[in-house]
Coordinates of C-alpha atoms (C1' of nucleotides) in Angstrom, one line a residue:
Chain A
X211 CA -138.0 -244.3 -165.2
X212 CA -141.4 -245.0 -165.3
X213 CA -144.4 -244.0 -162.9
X214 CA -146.2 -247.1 -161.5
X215 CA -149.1 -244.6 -161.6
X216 CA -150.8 -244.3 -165.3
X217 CA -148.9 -241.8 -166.7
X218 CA -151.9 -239.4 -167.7
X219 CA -151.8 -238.5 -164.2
X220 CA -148.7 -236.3 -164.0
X221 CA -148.7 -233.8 -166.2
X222 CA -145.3 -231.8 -166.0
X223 CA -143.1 -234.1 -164.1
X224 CA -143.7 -236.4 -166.4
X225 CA -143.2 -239.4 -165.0
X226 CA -141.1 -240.6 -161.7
X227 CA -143.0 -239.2 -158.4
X228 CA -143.0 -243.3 -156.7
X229 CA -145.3 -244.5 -154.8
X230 CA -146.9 -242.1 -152.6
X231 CA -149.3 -242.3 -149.6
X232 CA -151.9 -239.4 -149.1
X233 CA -151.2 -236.6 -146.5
X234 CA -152.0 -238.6 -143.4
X235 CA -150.0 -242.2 -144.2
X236 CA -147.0 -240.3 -146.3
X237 CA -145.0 -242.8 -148.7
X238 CA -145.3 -246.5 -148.9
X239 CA -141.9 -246.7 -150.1
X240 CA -140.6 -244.0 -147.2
X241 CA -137.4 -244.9 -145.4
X242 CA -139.3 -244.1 -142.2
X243 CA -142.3 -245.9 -142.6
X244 CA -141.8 -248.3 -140.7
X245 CA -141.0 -246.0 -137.5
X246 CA -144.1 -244.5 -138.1
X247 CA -146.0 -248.5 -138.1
X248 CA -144.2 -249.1 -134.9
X249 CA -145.3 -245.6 -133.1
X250 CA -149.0 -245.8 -134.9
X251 CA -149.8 -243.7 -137.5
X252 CA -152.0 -242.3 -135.1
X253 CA -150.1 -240.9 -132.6
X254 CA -150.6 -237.0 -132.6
X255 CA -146.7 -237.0 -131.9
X256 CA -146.1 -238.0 -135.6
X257 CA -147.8 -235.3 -137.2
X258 CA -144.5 -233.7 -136.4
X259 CA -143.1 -235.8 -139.1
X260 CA -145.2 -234.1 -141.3
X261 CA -144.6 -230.9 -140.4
X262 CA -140.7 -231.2 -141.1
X263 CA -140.7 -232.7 -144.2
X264 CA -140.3 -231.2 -147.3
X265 CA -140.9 -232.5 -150.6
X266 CA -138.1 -231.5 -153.0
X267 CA -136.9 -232.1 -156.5
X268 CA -137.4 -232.9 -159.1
X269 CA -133.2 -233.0 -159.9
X270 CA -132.2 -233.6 -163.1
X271 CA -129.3 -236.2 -163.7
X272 CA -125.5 -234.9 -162.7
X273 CA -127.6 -231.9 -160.2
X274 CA -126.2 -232.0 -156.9
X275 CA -128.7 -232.5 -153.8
X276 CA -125.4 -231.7 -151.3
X277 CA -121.9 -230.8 -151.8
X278 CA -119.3 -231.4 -150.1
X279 CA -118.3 -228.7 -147.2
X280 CA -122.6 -227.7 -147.3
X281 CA -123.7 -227.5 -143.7
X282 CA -125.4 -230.4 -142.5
X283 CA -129.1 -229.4 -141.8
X284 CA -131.0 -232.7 -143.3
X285 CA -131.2 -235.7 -144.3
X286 CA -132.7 -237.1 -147.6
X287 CA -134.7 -239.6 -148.2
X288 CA -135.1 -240.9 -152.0
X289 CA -139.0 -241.0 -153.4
X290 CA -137.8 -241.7 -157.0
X291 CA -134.9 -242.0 -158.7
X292 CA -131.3 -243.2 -157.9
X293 CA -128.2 -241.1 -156.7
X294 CA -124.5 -241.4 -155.9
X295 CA -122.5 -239.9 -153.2
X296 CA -118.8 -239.5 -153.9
X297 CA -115.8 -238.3 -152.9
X298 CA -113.3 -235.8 -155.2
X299 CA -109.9 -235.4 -153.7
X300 CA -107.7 -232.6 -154.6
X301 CA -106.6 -233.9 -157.3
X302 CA -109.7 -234.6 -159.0
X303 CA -110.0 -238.1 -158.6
X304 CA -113.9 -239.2 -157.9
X305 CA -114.0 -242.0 -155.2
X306 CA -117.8 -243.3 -155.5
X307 CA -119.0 -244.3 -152.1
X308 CA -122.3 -245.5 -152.5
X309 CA -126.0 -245.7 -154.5
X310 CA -128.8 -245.1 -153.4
X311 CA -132.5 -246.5 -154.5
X312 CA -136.0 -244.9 -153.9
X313 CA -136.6 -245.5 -150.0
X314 CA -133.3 -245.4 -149.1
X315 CA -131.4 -242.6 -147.2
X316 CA -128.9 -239.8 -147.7
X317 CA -126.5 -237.9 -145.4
X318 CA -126.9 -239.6 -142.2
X319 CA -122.6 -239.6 -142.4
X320 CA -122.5 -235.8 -142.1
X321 CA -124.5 -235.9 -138.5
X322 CA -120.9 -235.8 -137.0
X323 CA -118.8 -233.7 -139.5
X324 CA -122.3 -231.4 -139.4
X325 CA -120.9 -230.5 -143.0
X326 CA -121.1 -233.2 -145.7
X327 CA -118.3 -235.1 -145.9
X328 CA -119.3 -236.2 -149.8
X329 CA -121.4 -234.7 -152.7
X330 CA -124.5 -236.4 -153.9
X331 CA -125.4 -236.2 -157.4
X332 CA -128.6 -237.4 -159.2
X333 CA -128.1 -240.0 -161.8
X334 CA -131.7 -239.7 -163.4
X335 CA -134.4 -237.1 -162.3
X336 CA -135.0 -237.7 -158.8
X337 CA -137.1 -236.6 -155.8
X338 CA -136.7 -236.3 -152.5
X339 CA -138.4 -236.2 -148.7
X340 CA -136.1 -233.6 -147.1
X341 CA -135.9 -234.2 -143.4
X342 CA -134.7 -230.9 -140.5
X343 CA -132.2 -233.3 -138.8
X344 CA -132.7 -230.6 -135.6
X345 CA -136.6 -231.2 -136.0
X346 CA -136.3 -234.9 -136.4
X347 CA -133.8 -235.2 -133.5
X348 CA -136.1 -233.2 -131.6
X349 CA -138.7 -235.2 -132.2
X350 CA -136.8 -238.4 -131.6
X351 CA -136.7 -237.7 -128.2
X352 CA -140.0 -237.7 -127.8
X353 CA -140.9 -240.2 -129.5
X354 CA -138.6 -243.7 -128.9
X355 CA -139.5 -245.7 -132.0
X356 CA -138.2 -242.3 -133.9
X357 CA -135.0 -242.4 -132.3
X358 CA -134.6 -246.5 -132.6
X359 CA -135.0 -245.8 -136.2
X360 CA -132.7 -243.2 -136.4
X361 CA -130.0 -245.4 -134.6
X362 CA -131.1 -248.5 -136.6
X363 CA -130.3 -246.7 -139.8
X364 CA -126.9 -244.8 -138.7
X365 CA -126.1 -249.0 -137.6
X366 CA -127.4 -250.7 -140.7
X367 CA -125.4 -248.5 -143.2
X368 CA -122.5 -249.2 -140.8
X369 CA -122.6 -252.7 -142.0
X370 CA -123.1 -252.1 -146.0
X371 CA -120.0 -249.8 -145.8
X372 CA -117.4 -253.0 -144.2
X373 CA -118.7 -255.0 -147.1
X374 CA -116.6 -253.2 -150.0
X375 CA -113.6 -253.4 -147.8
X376 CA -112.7 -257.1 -148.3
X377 CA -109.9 -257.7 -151.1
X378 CA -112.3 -260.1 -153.7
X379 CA -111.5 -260.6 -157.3
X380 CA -113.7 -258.3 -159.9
X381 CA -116.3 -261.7 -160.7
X382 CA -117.1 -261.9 -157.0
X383 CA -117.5 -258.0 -156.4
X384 CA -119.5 -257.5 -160.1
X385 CA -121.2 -260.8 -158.7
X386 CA -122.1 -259.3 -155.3
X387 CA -123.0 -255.4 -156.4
X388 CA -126.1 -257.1 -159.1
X389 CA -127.6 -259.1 -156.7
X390 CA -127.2 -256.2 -153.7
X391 CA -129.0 -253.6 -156.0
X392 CA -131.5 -256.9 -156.9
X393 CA -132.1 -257.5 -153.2
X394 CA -132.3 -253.7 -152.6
X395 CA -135.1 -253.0 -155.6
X396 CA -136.9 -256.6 -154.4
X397 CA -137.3 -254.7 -150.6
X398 CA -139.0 -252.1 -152.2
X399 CA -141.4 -253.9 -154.3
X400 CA -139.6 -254.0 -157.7
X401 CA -138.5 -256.7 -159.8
X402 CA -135.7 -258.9 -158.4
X403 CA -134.9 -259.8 -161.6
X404 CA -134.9 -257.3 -164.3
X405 CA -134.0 -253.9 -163.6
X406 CA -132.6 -250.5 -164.8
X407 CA -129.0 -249.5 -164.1
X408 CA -128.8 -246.2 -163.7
X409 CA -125.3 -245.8 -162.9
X410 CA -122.6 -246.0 -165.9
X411 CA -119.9 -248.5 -166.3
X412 CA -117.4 -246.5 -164.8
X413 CA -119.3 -245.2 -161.7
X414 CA -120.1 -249.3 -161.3
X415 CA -116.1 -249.5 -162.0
X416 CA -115.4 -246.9 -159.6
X417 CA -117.6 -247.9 -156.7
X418 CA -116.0 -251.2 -156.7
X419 CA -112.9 -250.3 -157.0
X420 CA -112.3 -251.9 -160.3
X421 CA -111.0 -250.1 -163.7
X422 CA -114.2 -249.9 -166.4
X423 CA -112.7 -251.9 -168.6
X424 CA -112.8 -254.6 -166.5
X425 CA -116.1 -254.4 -165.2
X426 CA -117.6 -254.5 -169.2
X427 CA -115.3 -257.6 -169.3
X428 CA -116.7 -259.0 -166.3
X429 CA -120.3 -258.4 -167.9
X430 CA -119.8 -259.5 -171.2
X431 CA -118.3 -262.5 -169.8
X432 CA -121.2 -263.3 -167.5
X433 CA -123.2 -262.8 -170.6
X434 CA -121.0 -265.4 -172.5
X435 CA -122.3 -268.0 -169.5
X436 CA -125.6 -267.2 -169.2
X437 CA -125.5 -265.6 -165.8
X438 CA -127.5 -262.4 -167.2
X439 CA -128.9 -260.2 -170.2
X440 CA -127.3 -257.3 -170.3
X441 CA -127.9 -254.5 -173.5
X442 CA -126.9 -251.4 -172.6
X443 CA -128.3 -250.6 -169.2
X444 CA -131.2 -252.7 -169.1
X445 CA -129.9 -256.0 -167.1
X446 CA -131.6 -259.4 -166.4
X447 CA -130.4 -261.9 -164.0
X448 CA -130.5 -265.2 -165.7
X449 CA -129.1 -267.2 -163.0
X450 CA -129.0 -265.5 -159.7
X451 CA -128.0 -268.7 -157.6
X452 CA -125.1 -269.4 -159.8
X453 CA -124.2 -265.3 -159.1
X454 CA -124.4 -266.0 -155.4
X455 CA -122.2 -268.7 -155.5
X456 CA -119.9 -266.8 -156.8
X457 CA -120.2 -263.4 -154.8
X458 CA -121.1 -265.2 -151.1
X459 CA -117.5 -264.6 -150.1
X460 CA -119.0 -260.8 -150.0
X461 CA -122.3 -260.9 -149.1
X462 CA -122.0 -262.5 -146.0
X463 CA -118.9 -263.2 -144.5
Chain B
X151 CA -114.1 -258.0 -113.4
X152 CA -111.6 -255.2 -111.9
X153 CA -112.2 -252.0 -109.7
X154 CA -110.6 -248.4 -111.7
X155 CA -107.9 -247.5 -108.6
X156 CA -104.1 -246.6 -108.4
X157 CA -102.2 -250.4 -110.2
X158 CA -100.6 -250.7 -106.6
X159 CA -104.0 -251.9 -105.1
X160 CA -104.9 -254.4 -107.8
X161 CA -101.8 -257.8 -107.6
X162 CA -102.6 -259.2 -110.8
X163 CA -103.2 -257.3 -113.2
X164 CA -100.1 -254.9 -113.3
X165 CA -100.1 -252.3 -115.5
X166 CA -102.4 -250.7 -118.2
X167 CA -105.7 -248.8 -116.6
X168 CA -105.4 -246.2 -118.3
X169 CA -106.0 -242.0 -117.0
X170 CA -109.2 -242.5 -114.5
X171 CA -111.5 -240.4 -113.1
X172 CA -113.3 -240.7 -109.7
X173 CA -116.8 -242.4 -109.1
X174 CA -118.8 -239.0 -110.1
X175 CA -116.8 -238.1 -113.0
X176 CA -115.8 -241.2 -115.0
X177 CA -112.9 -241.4 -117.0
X178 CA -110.9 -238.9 -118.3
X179 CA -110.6 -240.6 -121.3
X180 CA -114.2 -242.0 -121.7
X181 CA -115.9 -242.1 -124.9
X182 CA -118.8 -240.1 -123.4
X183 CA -116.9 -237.7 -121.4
X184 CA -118.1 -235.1 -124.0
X185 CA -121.6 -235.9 -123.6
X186 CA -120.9 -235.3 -119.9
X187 CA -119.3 -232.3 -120.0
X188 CA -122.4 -231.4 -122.6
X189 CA -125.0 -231.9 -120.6
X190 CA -123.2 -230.9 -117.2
X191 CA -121.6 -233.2 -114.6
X192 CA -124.2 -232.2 -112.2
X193 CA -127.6 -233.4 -113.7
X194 CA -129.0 -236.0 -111.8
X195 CA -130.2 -237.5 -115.0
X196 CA -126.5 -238.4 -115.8
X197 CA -126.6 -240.5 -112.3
X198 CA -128.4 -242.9 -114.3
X199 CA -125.2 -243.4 -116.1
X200 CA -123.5 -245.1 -113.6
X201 CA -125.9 -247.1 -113.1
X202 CA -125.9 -248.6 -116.5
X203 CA -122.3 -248.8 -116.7
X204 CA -120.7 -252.0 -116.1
X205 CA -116.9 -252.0 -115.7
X206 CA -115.5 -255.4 -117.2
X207 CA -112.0 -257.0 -118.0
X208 CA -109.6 -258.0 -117.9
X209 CA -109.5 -259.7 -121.2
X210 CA -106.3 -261.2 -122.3
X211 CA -105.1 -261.5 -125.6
X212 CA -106.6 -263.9 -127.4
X213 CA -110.0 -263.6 -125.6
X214 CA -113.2 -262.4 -127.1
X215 CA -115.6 -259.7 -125.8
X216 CA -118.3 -261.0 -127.7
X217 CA -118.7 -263.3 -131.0
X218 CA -120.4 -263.2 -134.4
X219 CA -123.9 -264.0 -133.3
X220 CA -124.1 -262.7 -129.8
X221 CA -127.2 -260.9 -129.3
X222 CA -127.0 -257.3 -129.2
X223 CA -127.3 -255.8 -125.4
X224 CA -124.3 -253.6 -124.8
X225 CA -121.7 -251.4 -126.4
X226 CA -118.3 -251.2 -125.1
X227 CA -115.9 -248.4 -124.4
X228 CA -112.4 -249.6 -124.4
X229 CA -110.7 -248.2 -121.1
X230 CA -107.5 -249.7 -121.6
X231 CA -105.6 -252.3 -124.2
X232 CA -106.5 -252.3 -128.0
X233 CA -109.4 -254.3 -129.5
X234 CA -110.0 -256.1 -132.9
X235 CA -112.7 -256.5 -134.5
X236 CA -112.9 -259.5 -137.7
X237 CA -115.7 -261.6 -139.6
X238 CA -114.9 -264.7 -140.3
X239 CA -116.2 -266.4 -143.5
X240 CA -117.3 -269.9 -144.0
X241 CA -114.0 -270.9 -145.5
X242 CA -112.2 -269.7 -142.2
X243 CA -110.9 -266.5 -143.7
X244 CA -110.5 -263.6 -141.5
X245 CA -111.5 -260.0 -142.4
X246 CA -110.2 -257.5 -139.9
X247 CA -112.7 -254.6 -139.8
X248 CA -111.0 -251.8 -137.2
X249 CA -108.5 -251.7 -134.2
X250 CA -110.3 -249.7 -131.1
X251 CA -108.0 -247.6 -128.5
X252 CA -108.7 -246.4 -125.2
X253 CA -111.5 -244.2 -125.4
X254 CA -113.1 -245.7 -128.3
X255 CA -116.5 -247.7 -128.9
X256 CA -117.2 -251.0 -130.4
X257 CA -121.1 -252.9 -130.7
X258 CA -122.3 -249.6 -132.9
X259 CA -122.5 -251.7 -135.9
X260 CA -124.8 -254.5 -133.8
X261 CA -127.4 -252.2 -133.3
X262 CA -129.7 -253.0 -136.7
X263 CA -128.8 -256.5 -136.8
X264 CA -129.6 -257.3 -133.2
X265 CA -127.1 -259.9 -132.8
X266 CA -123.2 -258.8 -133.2
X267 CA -122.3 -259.2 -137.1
X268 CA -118.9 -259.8 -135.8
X269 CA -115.9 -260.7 -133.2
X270 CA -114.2 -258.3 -131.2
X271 CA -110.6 -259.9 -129.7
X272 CA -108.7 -258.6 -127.2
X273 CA -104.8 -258.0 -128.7
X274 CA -103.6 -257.4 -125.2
X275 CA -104.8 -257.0 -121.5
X276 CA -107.9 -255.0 -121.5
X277 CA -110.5 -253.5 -119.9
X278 CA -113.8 -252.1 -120.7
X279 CA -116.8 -250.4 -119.5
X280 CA -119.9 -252.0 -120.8
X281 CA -123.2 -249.8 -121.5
X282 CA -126.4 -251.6 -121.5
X283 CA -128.1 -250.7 -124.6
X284 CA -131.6 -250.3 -124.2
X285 CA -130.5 -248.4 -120.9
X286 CA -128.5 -246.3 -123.1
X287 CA -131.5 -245.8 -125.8
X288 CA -134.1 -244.9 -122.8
X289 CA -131.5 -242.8 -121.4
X290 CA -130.8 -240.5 -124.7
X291 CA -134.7 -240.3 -125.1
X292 CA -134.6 -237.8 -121.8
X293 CA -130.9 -236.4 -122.0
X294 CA -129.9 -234.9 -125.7
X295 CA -127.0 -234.4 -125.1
X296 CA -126.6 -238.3 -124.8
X297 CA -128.7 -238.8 -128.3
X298 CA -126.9 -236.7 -129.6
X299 CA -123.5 -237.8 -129.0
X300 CA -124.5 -241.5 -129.5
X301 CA -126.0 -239.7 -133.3
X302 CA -122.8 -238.6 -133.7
X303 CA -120.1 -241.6 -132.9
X304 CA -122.4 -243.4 -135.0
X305 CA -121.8 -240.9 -138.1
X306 CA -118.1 -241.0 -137.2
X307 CA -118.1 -244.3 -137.7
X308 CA -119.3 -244.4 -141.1
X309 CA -116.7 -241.9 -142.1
X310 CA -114.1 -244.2 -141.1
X311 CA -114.9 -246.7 -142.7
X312 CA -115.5 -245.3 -146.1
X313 CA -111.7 -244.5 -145.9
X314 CA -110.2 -247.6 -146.5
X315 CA -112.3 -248.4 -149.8
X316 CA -110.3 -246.4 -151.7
X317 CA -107.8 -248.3 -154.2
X318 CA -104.5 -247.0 -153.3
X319 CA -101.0 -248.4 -153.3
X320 CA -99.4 -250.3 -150.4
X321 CA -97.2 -247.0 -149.1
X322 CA -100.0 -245.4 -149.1
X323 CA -102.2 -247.3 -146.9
X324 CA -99.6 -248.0 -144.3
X325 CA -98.5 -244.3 -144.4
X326 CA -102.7 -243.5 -143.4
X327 CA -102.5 -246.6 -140.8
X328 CA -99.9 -245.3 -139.1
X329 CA -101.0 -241.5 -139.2
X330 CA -104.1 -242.2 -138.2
X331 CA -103.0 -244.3 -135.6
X332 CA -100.8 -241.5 -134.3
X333 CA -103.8 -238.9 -134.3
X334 CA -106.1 -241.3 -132.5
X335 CA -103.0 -242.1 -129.9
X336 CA -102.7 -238.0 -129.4
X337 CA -106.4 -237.3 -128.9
X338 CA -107.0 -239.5 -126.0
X339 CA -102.8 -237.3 -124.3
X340 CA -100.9 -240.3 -125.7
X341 CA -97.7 -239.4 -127.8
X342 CA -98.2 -239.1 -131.1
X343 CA -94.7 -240.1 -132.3
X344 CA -94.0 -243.0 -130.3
X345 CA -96.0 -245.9 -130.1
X346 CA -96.7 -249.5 -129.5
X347 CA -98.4 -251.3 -132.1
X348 CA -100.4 -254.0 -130.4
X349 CA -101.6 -256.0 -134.0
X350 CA -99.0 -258.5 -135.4
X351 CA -97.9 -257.7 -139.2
X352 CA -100.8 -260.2 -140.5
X353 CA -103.8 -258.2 -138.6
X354 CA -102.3 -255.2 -140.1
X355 CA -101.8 -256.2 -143.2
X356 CA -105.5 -257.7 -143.1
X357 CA -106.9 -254.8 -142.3
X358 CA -104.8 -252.9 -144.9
X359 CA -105.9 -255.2 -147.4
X360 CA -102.5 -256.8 -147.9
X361 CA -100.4 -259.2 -147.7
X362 CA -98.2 -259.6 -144.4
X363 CA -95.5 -259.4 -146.6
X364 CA -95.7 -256.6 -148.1
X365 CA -96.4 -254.6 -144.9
X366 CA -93.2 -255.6 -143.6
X367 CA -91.1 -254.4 -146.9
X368 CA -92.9 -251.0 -146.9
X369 CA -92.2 -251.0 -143.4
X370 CA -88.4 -251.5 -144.1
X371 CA -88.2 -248.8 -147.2
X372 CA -90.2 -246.6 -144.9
X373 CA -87.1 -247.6 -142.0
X374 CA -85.1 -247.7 -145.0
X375 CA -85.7 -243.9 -146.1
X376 CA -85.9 -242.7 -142.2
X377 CA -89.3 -242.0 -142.2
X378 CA -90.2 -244.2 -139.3
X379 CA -88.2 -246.1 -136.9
X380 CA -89.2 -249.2 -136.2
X381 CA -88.2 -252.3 -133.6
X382 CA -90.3 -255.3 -133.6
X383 CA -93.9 -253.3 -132.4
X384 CA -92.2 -250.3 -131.0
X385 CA -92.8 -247.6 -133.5
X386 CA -91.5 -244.2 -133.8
X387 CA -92.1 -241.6 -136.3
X388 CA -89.6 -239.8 -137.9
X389 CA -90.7 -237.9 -140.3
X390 CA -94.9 -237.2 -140.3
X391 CA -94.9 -234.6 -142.8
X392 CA -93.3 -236.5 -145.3
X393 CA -95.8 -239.9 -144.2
X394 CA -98.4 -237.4 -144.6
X395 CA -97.6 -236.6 -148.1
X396 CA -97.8 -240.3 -149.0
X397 CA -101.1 -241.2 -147.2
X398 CA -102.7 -238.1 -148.0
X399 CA -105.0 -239.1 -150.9
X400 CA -106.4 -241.2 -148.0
X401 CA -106.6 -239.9 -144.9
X402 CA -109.2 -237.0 -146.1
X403 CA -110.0 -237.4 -149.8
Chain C
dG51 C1' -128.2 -237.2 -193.5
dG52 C1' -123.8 -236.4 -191.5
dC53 C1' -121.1 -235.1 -187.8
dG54 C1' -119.2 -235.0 -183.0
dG55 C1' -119.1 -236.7 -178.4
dC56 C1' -119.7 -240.0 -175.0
dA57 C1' -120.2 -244.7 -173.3
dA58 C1' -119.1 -249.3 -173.9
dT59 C1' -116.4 -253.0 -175.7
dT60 C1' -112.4 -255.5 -176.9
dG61 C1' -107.4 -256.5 -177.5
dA62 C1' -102.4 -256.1 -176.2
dC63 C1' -99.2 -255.3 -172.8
dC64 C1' -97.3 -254.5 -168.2
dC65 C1' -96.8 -253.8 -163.3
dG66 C1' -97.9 -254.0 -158.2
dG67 C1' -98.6 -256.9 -155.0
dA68 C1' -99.9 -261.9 -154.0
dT69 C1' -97.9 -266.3 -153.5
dC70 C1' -94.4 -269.6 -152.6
dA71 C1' -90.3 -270.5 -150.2
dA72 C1' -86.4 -270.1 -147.1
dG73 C1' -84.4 -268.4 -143.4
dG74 C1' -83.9 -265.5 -138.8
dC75 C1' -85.2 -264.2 -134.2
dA76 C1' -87.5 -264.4 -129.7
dC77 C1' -90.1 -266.9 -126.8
dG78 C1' -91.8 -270.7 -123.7
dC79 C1' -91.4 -275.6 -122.5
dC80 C1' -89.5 -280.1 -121.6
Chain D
dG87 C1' -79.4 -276.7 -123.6
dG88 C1' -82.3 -278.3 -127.3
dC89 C1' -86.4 -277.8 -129.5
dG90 C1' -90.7 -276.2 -131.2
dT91 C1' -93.7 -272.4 -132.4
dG92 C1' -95.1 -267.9 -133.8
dC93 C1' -93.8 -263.8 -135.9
dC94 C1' -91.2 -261.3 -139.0
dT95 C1' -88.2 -260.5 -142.9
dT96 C1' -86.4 -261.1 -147.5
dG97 C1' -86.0 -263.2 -152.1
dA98 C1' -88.0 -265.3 -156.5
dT99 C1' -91.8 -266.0 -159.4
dC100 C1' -96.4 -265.3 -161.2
dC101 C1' -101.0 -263.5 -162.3
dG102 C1' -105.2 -260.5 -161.9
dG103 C1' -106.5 -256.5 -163.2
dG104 C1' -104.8 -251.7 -164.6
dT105 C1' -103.4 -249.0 -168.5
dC106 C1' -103.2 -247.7 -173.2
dA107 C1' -105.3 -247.8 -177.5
dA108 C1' -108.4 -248.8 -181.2
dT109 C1' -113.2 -249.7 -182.6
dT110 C1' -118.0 -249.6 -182.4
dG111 C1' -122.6 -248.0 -181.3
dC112 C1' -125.7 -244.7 -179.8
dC113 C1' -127.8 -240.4 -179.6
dG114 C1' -128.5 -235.5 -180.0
dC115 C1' -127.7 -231.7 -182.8
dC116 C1' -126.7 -228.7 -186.7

DNA sequence: GGCGGCAATTGACCCGGATCAAGGCACGCC
DNA sequence: GGCGTGCCTTGATCCGGGTCAATTGCCGCC
């Protein structure tokens, strides 16, 4: 949970705002930074953009950024930190639905509800770019490569969500989730290979629909052969071929 | 390649075009009536969407609309029949992602990728009206009511298909498969009680997450205990309320 | 330092649903 | 008619992972 800025800078906040642009070129991390490379950061249309964003946070871990039944008025995208989004059902049972890392964005599945569907809930402290979905719809119609992102987005997280459904044993799934959240941090300029996990055993557990136990057995085992380093949350991959072989059933299909 | 008129005119094809409208209003049962209706019938921007609609079929069963790898040019809107859609792994596994009814939209999910991460297979006679994509995009940059409503299927979509993650138990899930089923049946004026189920037992099941045999014992208990009555694919249900109890935990959550 | 609470690990046992296998039924084809 | 071919149903067996339970380690707090 560490600045990639010199931590002097930041006094209070002590450490997590990411990688941040200046006023003009916003983040370099930013989930919309690439709409804004496609329009020209030049275009007067995109100041818009940064008239509806707000910067918000920081959240502490288990504060909620949405609940569920809130009325939809924004998306989020993450500057730092990681979050969940769940499900509770009457009963109280959490159904985790999904992580998400700095650059990567929040609520686009209450657009059609216009209430969120799902709570999202911090799991470290965590910032946000908070996004007017009116504004930013507004401003999608005049400006295409706003709107292409927008649908690109709504389509890409179409495909992560099919992935989970497949019926694959806990190895290939434990298999698949390390090297998505490796592929996910490696897009946005971390380490591929050694990382942070901010989410516990059981929310792992629970997002794949797996019981905890087995997912510490499925980890201690890939331990036993080498495939990674865990201790505690801090994880390695050791052999990230050998975990593709065995989670490519997922990843692709 | 078949005209939208009274069955009596078109030989071959003898039944199943669905509810119809006219050439200025479209069909009744269209999956963008609503963005129609939104933005008024009369709006000569909306006479651009007849020009980039395409009405195609028939496909039989068996045949495919497009394949894993297509490039991405068009979405669909089924008009009549029932549609799967699968990936198929290297090993030749099949993975049945969603059944689509009259009314409802498949190609959302090609949009990021740019080439179709997946088949869609006709499970019976069936017709379609294609929409040229980037027609589509520059067509929703000028009419909101059309980004909108393409903003909002999209979001639908990833509701749906957070539902089946869940871990539940085999009554369960084919309790929510047929209720769900039944409500998608009603919205487009179809009964919601009586029904044909165009998927064998092993796309069901696939889909489900099963095994073939074990949706055709929970379909027997479910016989069994009067809750349904079943006859090769002609499905009736008997007692909702009770199915409803059972599915519950998934069909909202 | 000692205590309490939570997360993680590990072991023992059990169950739901997968798998294997055997038939039944409806269809089209020769 | 006889036969093959899917599709569906039903029974018998097995196993992966869930559940229950005990233990350990870590960390914050009094």
């Amino acid at each position: 949970m560490q600045s990639k800025y010199p931590a002097g800078r930041l006094p209070d906040p002590p450490s997590p705002i990411a990688d941040d642009g200046d006023e003009t070129h916003f983040c370099g991390t930013c989930a919309f930074s690439s709409a804004c490379i496609a329009a020209g950061y030049h275009k007067p249309e995109l100041a818009a953009l940064q008239c509806l964003v707000e910067h918000v946070g920081p959240f502490r871990a288990g504060e909620h950024i949405f609940r569920t039944g809130d009325p939809f008025r924004a998306i989020f995208a993450v500057r730092s930190g990681t979050v969940k989004t769940r499900m509770v059902d009457k009963e109280g049972r959490e159904q985790v639905l999904g992580f998400y890392l700095p650059g990567e964005v929040i609520g686009l599945n209450a657009i059609y509800p216009e209430h969120f569907p799902c709570d999202a809930v911090a799991l470290d402290t965590t910032f946000f770019c908070r996004f007017s979905f009116p504004a930013m719809s507004a401003l999608a119609s005049r400006v295409p490569a706003v709107q292409q992102h927008l649908f690109r987005m709504l389509s890409k997280e179409l495909g992560t969500a099919s992935l989970l459904a497949g019926d694959h044993s806990a190895d290939e799934r434990v298999a698949a989730f390390l090297l998505d959240l490796a592929s996910r941090y490696a897009a946005r300029g971390f380490s591929a290979t050694r990382f942070h996990l901010s989410m516990s055993r059981g929310d792992i557990a629970n997002y794949l629909r797996l019981a905890a136990e087995t997912v510490s057995r499925v980890l201690s085992r890939f331990r036993a052969q080498k495939l990674i380093s865990i201790e505690g949350r801090e994880l390695e991959l050791l052999n990230p071929g050998r975990l593709r072989e065995i989670g490519q059933t997922l990843l692709r299909e």
